[in-house]
CSV table of C-alpha atoms and ligand atoms in Angstrom, one decimal:
chain,number,residue,atom,x,y,z
Y,1,UNK,CA,-15.8,26.4,-12.9
Y,2,UNK,CA,-17.5,27.1,-10.1
Y,3,UNK,CA,-15.5,26.5,-6.5
Y,4,UNK,CA,-16.2,22.9,-4.9
Y,5,UNK,CA,-17.9,23.0,-1.2
Y,6,UNK,CA,-14.7,21.6,1.0
Y,7,UNK,CA,-16.0,20.4,4.6
Y,8,UNK,CA,-13.8,19.8,6.9
Y,9,UNK,CA,-15.6,17.1,9.6
Y,10,UNK,CA,-14.0,16.6,13.2
Y,11,UNK,CA,-15.0,12.8,13.3
Y,12,UNK,CA,-15.0,10.3,11.6
Y,13,UNK,CA,-19.3,9.7,11.7
Y,14,UNK,CA,-19.3,13.8,10.4
Y,15,UNK,CA,-17.8,13.0,7.8
Y,16,UNK,CA,-19.3,9.2,6.5
Y,17,UNK,CA,-22.2,11.5,6.7
Y,18,UNK,CA,-21.5,13.8,3.8
Y,19,UNK,CA,-20.1,11.1,2.2
Y,20,UNK,CA,-24.0,9.4,1.9
Y,21,UNK,CA,-25.1,13.1,1.4
Y,22,UNK,CA,-24.1,14.0,-1.5
Y,23,UNK,CA,-22.3,10.3,-3.1
Y,24,UNK,CA,-21.1,10.7,-5.8
Y,25,UNK,CA,-20.4,14.7,-5.9
Y,26,UNK,CA,-18.5,13.9,-3.2
Y,27,UNK,CA,-14.8,12.7,-2.1
Y,28,UNK,CA,-12.8,12.1,0.5
Y,29,UNK,CA,-9.7,13.9,0.3
Y,30,UNK,CA,-6.7,13.5,3.0
Y,31,UNK,CA,-3.4,14.7,1.7
Y,32,UNK,CA,-5.0,15.9,-2.1
Y,33,UNK,CA,-1.8,15.1,-3.8
Y,34,UNK,CA,-2.7,12.6,-5.7
Y,35,UNK,CA,-6.3,14.1,-5.7
Y,36,UNK,CA,-4.3,17.3,-7.5
Y,37,UNK,CA,-2.4,14.8,-10.4
Y,38,UNK,CA,-6.1,13.8,-11.3
Y,39,UNK,CA,-7.4,17.3,-11.1
Y,40,UNK,CA,-4.3,18.5,-13.4
Y,41,UNK,CA,-4.9,15.7,-15.8
Y,42,UNK,CA,-8.6,16.6,-16.6
Y,43,UNK,CA,-10.2,14.8,-14.0
Y,44,UNK,CA,-13.4,16.7,-13.3
Y,45,UNK,CA,-13.6,18.1,-9.4
Y,46,UNK,CA,-16.5,16.9,-7.4
Y,47,UNK,CA,-18.4,19.3,-5.8
Y,48,UNK,CA,-18.3,18.3,-2.8
Y,49,UNK,CA,-14.9,17.0,-0.9
Y,50,UNK,CA,-14.2,16.2,2.4
Y,51,UNK,CA,-11.0,16.6,4.1
Y,52,UNK,CA,-10.1,14.1,6.6
Y,53,UNK,CA,-7.6,16.3,7.5
Y,54,UNK,CA,-9.3,17.7,10.7
Y,55,UNK,CA,-9.9,14.3,12.1
Y,56,UNK,CA,-7.1,14.5,15.5
Y,57,UNK,CA,-7.7,10.3,15.6
Y,58,UNK,CA,-7.6,9.6,11.9
Y,59,UNK,CA,-3.8,10.7,12.6
Y,60,UNK,CA,-2.6,9.3,15.4
Y,61,UNK,CA,0.2,6.2,15.7
Y,62,UNK,CA,0.4,3.6,18.4
Y,63,UNK,CA,1.8,1.4,19.2
Y,64,UNK,CA,-0.3,-1.0,20.7
Y,65,UNK,CA,1.3,-4.4,23.0
Y,66,UNK,CA,-0.8,-7.8,23.9
Y,67,UNK,CA,0.7,-10.7,25.1
Y,68,UNK,CA,2.3,-12.0,22.0
Y,69,UNK,CA,4.1,-8.9,21.2
Y,70,UNK,CA,3.2,-5.9,19.5
Y,71,UNK,CA,1.5,-3.8,16.7
Y,72,UNK,CA,1.3,-0.5,14.9
Y,73,UNK,CA,-1.7,1.7,14.0
Y,74,UNK,CA,-1.4,3.9,11.9
Y,75,UNK,CA,-4.4,6.6,11.4
Y,76,UNK,CA,-5.0,7.0,8.1
Y,77,UNK,CA,-4.6,10.6,7.8
Y,78,UNK,CA,-1.3,10.3,8.9
Y,79,UNK,CA,1.2,11.4,6.9
Y,80,UNK,CA,4.2,9.7,4.7
Y,81,UNK,CA,6.6,12.0,6.7
Y,82,UNK,CA,4.9,10.8,10.3
Y,83,UNK,CA,5.3,7.6,9.6
Y,84,UNK,CA,8.8,7.3,7.9
Y,85,UNK,CA,9.8,9.6,11.1
Y,86,UNK,CA,8.6,7.4,13.9
Y,87,UNK,CA,11.2,5.9,16.1
Y,88,UNK,CA,8.4,2.4,16.3
Y,89,UNK,CA,8.2,2.4,12.8
Y,90,UNK,CA,12.1,3.3,12.4
Y,91,UNK,CA,13.2,0.2,15.0
Y,92,UNK,CA,10.7,-2.8,13.6
Y,93,UNK,CA,9.8,-2.3,10.3
Y,94,UNK,CA,12.6,-1.3,7.9
Y,95,UNK,CA,10.6,-2.3,4.9
Y,96,UNK,CA,8.4,0.4,5.8
Y,97,UNK,CA,10.9,3.2,6.1
Y,98,UNK,CA,12.4,2.0,2.4
Y,99,UNK,CA,9.3,2.1,0.6
Y,100,UNK,CA,8.1,5.1,2.6
Y,101,UNK,CA,11.1,7.0,1.9
Y,102,UNK,CA,11.3,6.7,-2.2
Y,103,UNK,CA,8.0,7.7,-2.2
Y,104,UNK,CA,8.0,11.7,-3.7
Y,105,UNK,CA,10.1,14.2,-2.1
Y,106,UNK,CA,10.1,15.4,1.0
Y,107,UNK,CA,8.0,18.1,0.9
Y,108,UNK,CA,4.9,16.3,-1.2
Y,109,UNK,CA,5.6,12.7,2.1
Y,110,UNK,CA,5.0,16.3,4.2
Y,111,UNK,CA,1.4,16.1,2.7
Y,112,UNK,CA,0.5,13.5,1.4
Y,113,UNK,CA,-0.6,10.5,3.8
Y,114,UNK,CA,-0.6,6.4,4.2
Y,115,UNK,CA,-4.5,7.0,4.0
Y,116,UNK,CA,-4.6,8.5,0.6
Y,117,UNK,CA,-1.4,5.7,-1.1
Y,118,UNK,CA,-3.9,3.1,-0.4
Y,119,UNK,CA,-6.8,3.9,-1.6
Y,120,UNK,CA,-6.0,5.5,-4.6
Y,121,UNK,CA,-5.1,2.1,-5.5
Y,122,UNK,CA,-1.8,1.9,-6.4
Y,123,UNK,CA,0.2,3.3,-4.1
Y,124,UNK,CA,3.9,2.4,-3.9
Y,125,UNK,CA,3.6,1.4,-0.3
Y,126,UNK,CA,0.9,-1.5,-1.2
Y,127,UNK,CA,3.3,-3.9,-1.6
Y,128,UNK,CA,5.8,-3.3,1.5
Y,129,UNK,CA,1.9,-2.9,3.0
Y,130,UNK,CA,1.0,-6.8,1.7
Y,131,UNK,CA,4.3,-8.7,3.0
Y,132,UNK,CA,4.2,-7.2,6.0
Y,133,UNK,CA,-0.2,-8.3,6.4
Y,134,UNK,CA,-1.4,-5.4,7.3
Y,135,UNK,CA,-5.0,-5.6,8.4
Y,136,UNK,CA,-6.9,-2.0,7.4
Y,137,UNK,CA,-10.0,-0.7,9.8
Y,138,UNK,CA,-12.6,1.0,8.1
Y,139,UNK,CA,-16.3,2.7,8.9
Y,140,UNK,CA,-19.1,2.0,7.2
Y,141,UNK,CA,-21.7,3.9,8.7
Y,142,UNK,CA,-22.9,1.6,11.9
Y,143,UNK,CA,-19.4,-0.1,12.8
Y,144,UNK,CA,-15.7,0.0,12.4
Y,145,UNK,CA,-14.8,-3.3,10.2
Y,146,UNK,CA,-11.4,-4.5,9.7
Y,147,UNK,CA,-9.6,-6.8,7.7
Y,148,UNK,CA,-6.6,-8.1,6.1
Y,149,UNK,CA,-5.6,-5.9,4.1
Y,150,UNK,CA,-5.3,-7.9,1.1
Y,151,UNK,CA,-9.6,-8.7,1.2
Y,152,UNK,CA,-9.9,-4.7,1.4
Y,153,UNK,CA,-7.7,-4.3,-1.7
Y,154,UNK,CA,-9.7,-7.7,-4.0
Y,155,UNK,CA,-12.4,-5.1,-6.2
Y,156,UNK,CA,-11.3,-2.4,-7.7
Y,157,UNK,CA,-14.9,-1.3,-9.2
Y,158,UNK,CA,-17.1,1.7,-7.8
Y,159,UNK,CA,-19.5,-0.3,-5.8
Y,160,UNK,CA,-15.8,-1.9,-3.8
Y,161,UNK,CA,-14.8,-1.1,-0.5
Y,162,UNK,CA,-11.7,0.7,-1.6
Y,163,UNK,CA,-13.4,3.1,-3.3
Y,164,UNK,CA,-16.7,3.4,-1.0
Y,165,UNK,CA,-15.7,3.4,2.5
Y,166,UNK,CA,-14.0,5.5,4.5
Y,167,UNK,CA,-10.4,3.7,5.9
Y,168,UNK,CA,-9.4,5.1,9.2
Y,169,UNK,CA,-6.5,2.8,10.1
Y,170,UNK,CA,-3.8,0.2,8.9
Y,171,UNK,CA,-2.3,-1.8,11.7
Y,172,UNK,CA,1.4,-3.9,10.7
Y,173,UNK,CA,1.8,-6.9,13.1
Y,174,UNK,CA,4.9,-7.1,14.5
Y,175,UNK,CA,6.6,-10.3,12.1
Y,176,UNK,CA,9.7,-12.3,13.1
Y,177,UNK,CA,11.6,-12.8,9.6
Y,178,UNK,CA,14.9,-12.8,9.1
Y,179,UNK,CA,14.8,-11.4,5.1
Y,180,UNK,CA,12.8,-8.9,3.8
Y,181,UNK,CA,12.7,-6.9,1.1
Y,182,UNK,CA,10.8,-3.8,-1.0
Y,183,UNK,CA,12.7,-2.3,-4.1
Y,184,UNK,CA,11.1,0.1,-6.3
Y,185,UNK,CA,12.0,0.8,-10.0
Y,186,UNK,CA,11.5,4.3,-11.7
Y,187,UNK,CA,12.3,6.8,-14.5
Y,188,UNK,CA,13.3,9.1,-12.2
Y,189,UNK,CA,13.3,11.1,-8.7
Y,190,UNK,CA,10.2,13.2,-9.3
Y,191,UNK,CA,6.8,11.7,-9.4
Y,192,UNK,CA,5.9,9.4,-12.2
Y,193,UNK,CA,4.5,6.0,-12.0
Y,194,UNK,CA,6.8,3.6,-10.8
Y,195,UNK,CA,7.8,1.4,-13.5
Y,196,UNK,CA,7.9,-1.9,-11.0
Y,197,UNK,CA,8.0,-2.0,-6.8
Y,198,UNK,CA,8.7,-5.8,-5.3
Y,199,UNK,CA,8.1,-7.0,-1.7
Y,200,UNK,CA,9.0,-9.6,-0.1
Y,201,UNK,CA,9.3,-11.5,3.7
Y,202,UNK,CA,10.1,-14.7,4.8
Y,203,UNK,CA,11.8,-16.8,7.3
Y,204,UNK,CA,14.1,-19.7,8.5
Y,205,UNK,CA,12.9,-22.2,10.5
Y,206,UNK,CA,15.1,-24.4,12.4
Y,207,UNK,CA,16.0,-26.5,10.3
Y,208,UNK,CA,16.4,-23.5,7.6
Y,209,UNK,CA,13.8,-24.2,5.8
Y,210,UNK,CA,11.7,-20.9,4.8
Y,211,UNK,CA,8.8,-20.8,6.5
Y,212,UNK,CA,5.9,-18.1,5.4
Y,213,UNK,CA,7.0,-16.2,2.8
Y,214,UNK,CA,5.1,-13.5,1.7
Y,215,UNK,CA,6.0,-12.1,-2.2
Y,216,UNK,CA,4.3,-8.5,-3.7
Y,217,UNK,CA,4.4,-6.8,-7.0
Y,218,UNK,CA,3.4,-3.1,-8.3
Y,219,UNK,CA,3.9,-0.9,-9.9
Y,220,UNK,CA,2.5,1.5,-13.2
Y,221,UNK,CA,-0.7,0.2,-14.1
Y,222,UNK,CA,0.3,-2.6,-11.9
Y,223,UNK,CA,-2.7,-3.4,-9.5
Y,224,UNK,CA,-0.3,-4.1,-6.0
Y,225,UNK,CA,-0.9,-8.2,-5.8
Y,226,UNK,CA,1.1,-11.0,-3.9
Y,227,UNK,CA,2.6,-14.3,-5.8
Y,228,UNK,CA,0.9,-16.6,-3.7
Y,229,UNK,CA,1.8,-19.3,-6.1
Y,230,UNK,CA,5.5,-18.5,-6.2
Y,231,UNK,CA,5.5,-18.3,-2.5
Y,232,UNK,CA,3.8,-22.2,-2.2
Y,233,UNK,CA,6.9,-23.1,-4.3
Y,234,UNK,CA,9.4,-21.4,-1.1
Y,235,UNK,CA,7.7,-22.6,1.3
Y,236,UNK,CA,9.6,-25.5,3.7
Y,237,UNK,CA,12.7,-25.3,0.9
Y,238,UNK,CA,16.2,-25.2,2.3
Y,239,UNK,CA,17.3,-21.9,-0.2
Y,240,UNK,CA,20.4,-23.1,-2.6
Y,241,UNK,CA,21.1,-21.4,-6.2
Y,242,UNK,CA,18.7,-24.8,-8.0
Y,243,UNK,CA,15.7,-23.2,-5.8
Y,244,UNK,CA,15.9,-19.6,-7.0
Y,245,UNK,CA,16.7,-20.9,-10.9
Y,246,UNK,CA,13.1,-23.2,-10.4
Y,247,UNK,CA,11.6,-20.0,-8.4
Y,248,UNK,CA,13.6,-17.4,-11.5
Y,249,UNK,CA,11.5,-19.9,-14.0
Y,250,UNK,CA,7.9,-19.5,-12.3
Y,251,UNK,CA,8.0,-15.4,-12.1
Y,252,UNK,CA,8.7,-15.4,-15.6
Y,253,UNK,CA,5.7,-18.0,-16.4
Y,254,UNK,CA,3.1,-16.6,-14.3
Y,255,UNK,CA,3.3,-12.9,-14.2
Y,256,UNK,CA,2.0,-10.8,-17.2
Y,257,UNK,CA,2.8,-7.1,-16.4
Y,258,UNK,CA,1.1,-4.3,-18.7
Y,259,UNK,CA,3.0,-2.6,-21.2
Y,260,UNK,CA,2.7,1.4,-21.2
Y,261,UNK,CA,4.4,4.1,-23.7
Y,262,UNK,CA,7.7,3.7,-21.5
Y,263,UNK,CA,8.6,-0.2,-21.1
Y,264,UNK,CA,7.6,-3.2,-22.2
Y,265,UNK,CA,5.5,-6.4,-20.2
Y,266,UNK,CA,8.8,-8.4,-21.1
Y,267,UNK,CA,11.4,-5.8,-19.4
Y,268,UNK,CA,9.0,-5.4,-17.0
Y,269,UNK,CA,8.4,-9.3,-16.1
Y,270,UNK,CA,12.0,-10.0,-16.6
Y,271,UNK,CA,13.6,-7.2,-13.9
Y,272,UNK,CA,10.6,-8.9,-11.7
Y,273,UNK,CA,12.3,-11.9,-11.5
Y,274,UNK,CA,15.7,-10.5,-10.9
Y,275,UNK,CA,14.5,-8.5,-8.4
Y,276,UNK,CA,12.9,-11.1,-6.7
Y,277,UNK,CA,15.6,-14.0,-6.7
Y,278,UNK,CA,17.9,-11.0,-5.6
Y,279,UNK,CA,15.4,-9.9,-2.4
Y,280,UNK,CA,15.4,-13.5,-2.2
Y,281,UNK,CA,18.8,-15.1,-2.1
Y,282,UNK,CA,19.7,-11.7,0.6
Y,283,UNK,CA,22.0,-10.2,-2.6
Y,284,UNK,CA,19.3,-7.2,-3.2
Y,285,UNK,CA,21.0,-3.9,-2.5
E,1,FAD,C1,4.9,15.7,-7.2
E,1,FAD,C2,4.1,14.6,-6.5
E,1,FAD,C3,4.3,12.9,-6.4
E,1,FAD,C4,3.8,11.0,-6.3
E,1,FAD,N1,4.9,9.9,-5.7
E,1,FAD,C5,4.6,8.8,-6.1
E,1,FAD,C6,5.0,7.8,-5.2
E,1,FAD,O1,6.4,7.7,-5.8
E,1,FAD,N2,4.8,6.9,-5.4
E,1,FAD,C7,3.8,6.9,-5.0
E,1,FAD,O2,3.1,5.4,-4.5
E,1,FAD,N3,2.8,8.0,-5.3
E,1,FAD,C8,3.5,9.0,-5.9
E,1,FAD,N4,1.9,10.4,-5.7
E,1,FAD,C9,1.0,9.8,-5.4
E,1,FAD,C10,0.1,10.0,-4.7
E,1,FAD,O3,0.0,12.0,-4.1
E,1,FAD,C11,0.6,10.1,-2.8
E,1,FAD,O4,1.2,8.4,-3.0
E,1,FAD,C12,0.4,10.0,-1.7
E,1,FAD,O5,0.6,9.0,-0.3
E,1,FAD,C13,-1.5,10.2,-2.5
E,1,FAD,O6,-1.6,10.2,-0.5
E,1,FAD,P1,-3.0,12.3,-0.3
E,1,FAD,O7,-3.1,11.6,1.1
E,1,FAD,O8,-2.4,12.9,-1.0
E,1,FAD,O9,-3.6,11.2,-2.1
E,1,FAD,P2,-5.4,12.0,-2.3
E,1,FAD,O10,-4.7,12.6,-3.4
E,1,FAD,O11,-6.0,13.0,-0.7
E,1,FAD,O12,-6.7,10.7,-1.7
E,1,FAD,C14,-6.5,9.7,-3.0
E,1,FAD,C15,-7.3,8.7,-3.1
E,1,FAD,O13,-7.4,8.3,-1.7
E,1,FAD,C16,-8.5,8.9,-1.3
E,1,FAD,N5,-8.5,8.8,-0.1
E,1,FAD,C17,-8.0,9.3,0.6
E,1,FAD,N6,-8.3,9.0,2.2
E,1,FAD,C18,-8.7,8.3,2.7
E,1,FAD,C19,-9.6,7.9,2.8
E,1,FAD,N7,-8.7,7.8,4.8
E,1,FAD,N8,-10.6,7.0,3.3
E,1,FAD,C20,-11.2,6.8,1.9
E,1,FAD,N9,-10.5,7.1,0.7
E,1,FAD,C21,-9.9,7.7,0.8
E,1,FAD,C22,-9.6,9.8,-2.2
E,1,FAD,O14,-10.9,10.1,-2.0
E,1,FAD,C23,-8.7,9.7,-3.2
E,1,FAD,O15,-9.4,8.8,-4.0
E,1,FAD,C24,2.5,11.9,-6.0
E,1,FAD,C25,2.2,12.4,-6.4
E,1,FAD,C26,2.7,14.1,-6.5
E,1,FAD,C27,1.8,14.9,-6.7
């Protein structure tokens, strides 16, 4: 087999140019950990690999303050370990620490990147990023475009933003929430696709009513997504057992997960409803 050509541009614009030149024969590579798994399972290796690891600005993590508060900006090529160990992320985004710490092993996290986890579409970080209302920035050849992650993820076909664009940054606004939770259920510690990941946030207003609830699900072959209808049901409600019961029933009604060789759809559905209610009621450990 011919060895692929590995390009190591130092600028975002150059990486983009190389991708345009070789089109579907070229692929961005960040930590390479997911891509390697695909090759090992028989997927063809593209002729051109564009290594993003030498673009300095894509590996930086910085806190940005503005009039109303602050946000953290993570270069897409920042490793999962760098994000996990960053003091500001540890202090202000504990849900990220929980999610990052549950991905693979320390050795993989030293190589794998946040942009790579997001770009393959099923990463375990995505539900956490969705409930934190993350923004992403990508380069489209002329300019840097910033949009909500949820919009970026909308299309997963070949011509979608997710597949065709060069992701450069992920931004998390600081949220004032009273409850946050994240839980990943897998079959074993070492890598196998997670069965389910759930994440949620909400705050309580001065009347003890739920405000701005955000819930997300992912895992296995489930494309990570928000549960907007359940969120609508929670908005403005005072937490109590009767509410949790109604919400539990609604999740069972609405969530139609896929089955795989190991896990039935019904099992995933029940685990999802149980975990989300445990998270919302503050009893998820
Ligand atoms: C042993 C092992 C265990 C794992 N465990 C988990 C786990 O528990 N949970 C989990 O979610 N994942 C897991 N993975 C999958 C995956 O490797 C990691 O999630 C990792 O974060 C992917 O990052 P990467 O930088 O290595 O991506 P890469 O392999 O470099 O790239 C992944 C995809 O994203 C694209 N891409 C990368 N960066 C960009 C960019 N900046 N812009 C546009 N496209 C880009 C690539 O073209 C490719 O399609 C595991 C992998 C291994 C090998």
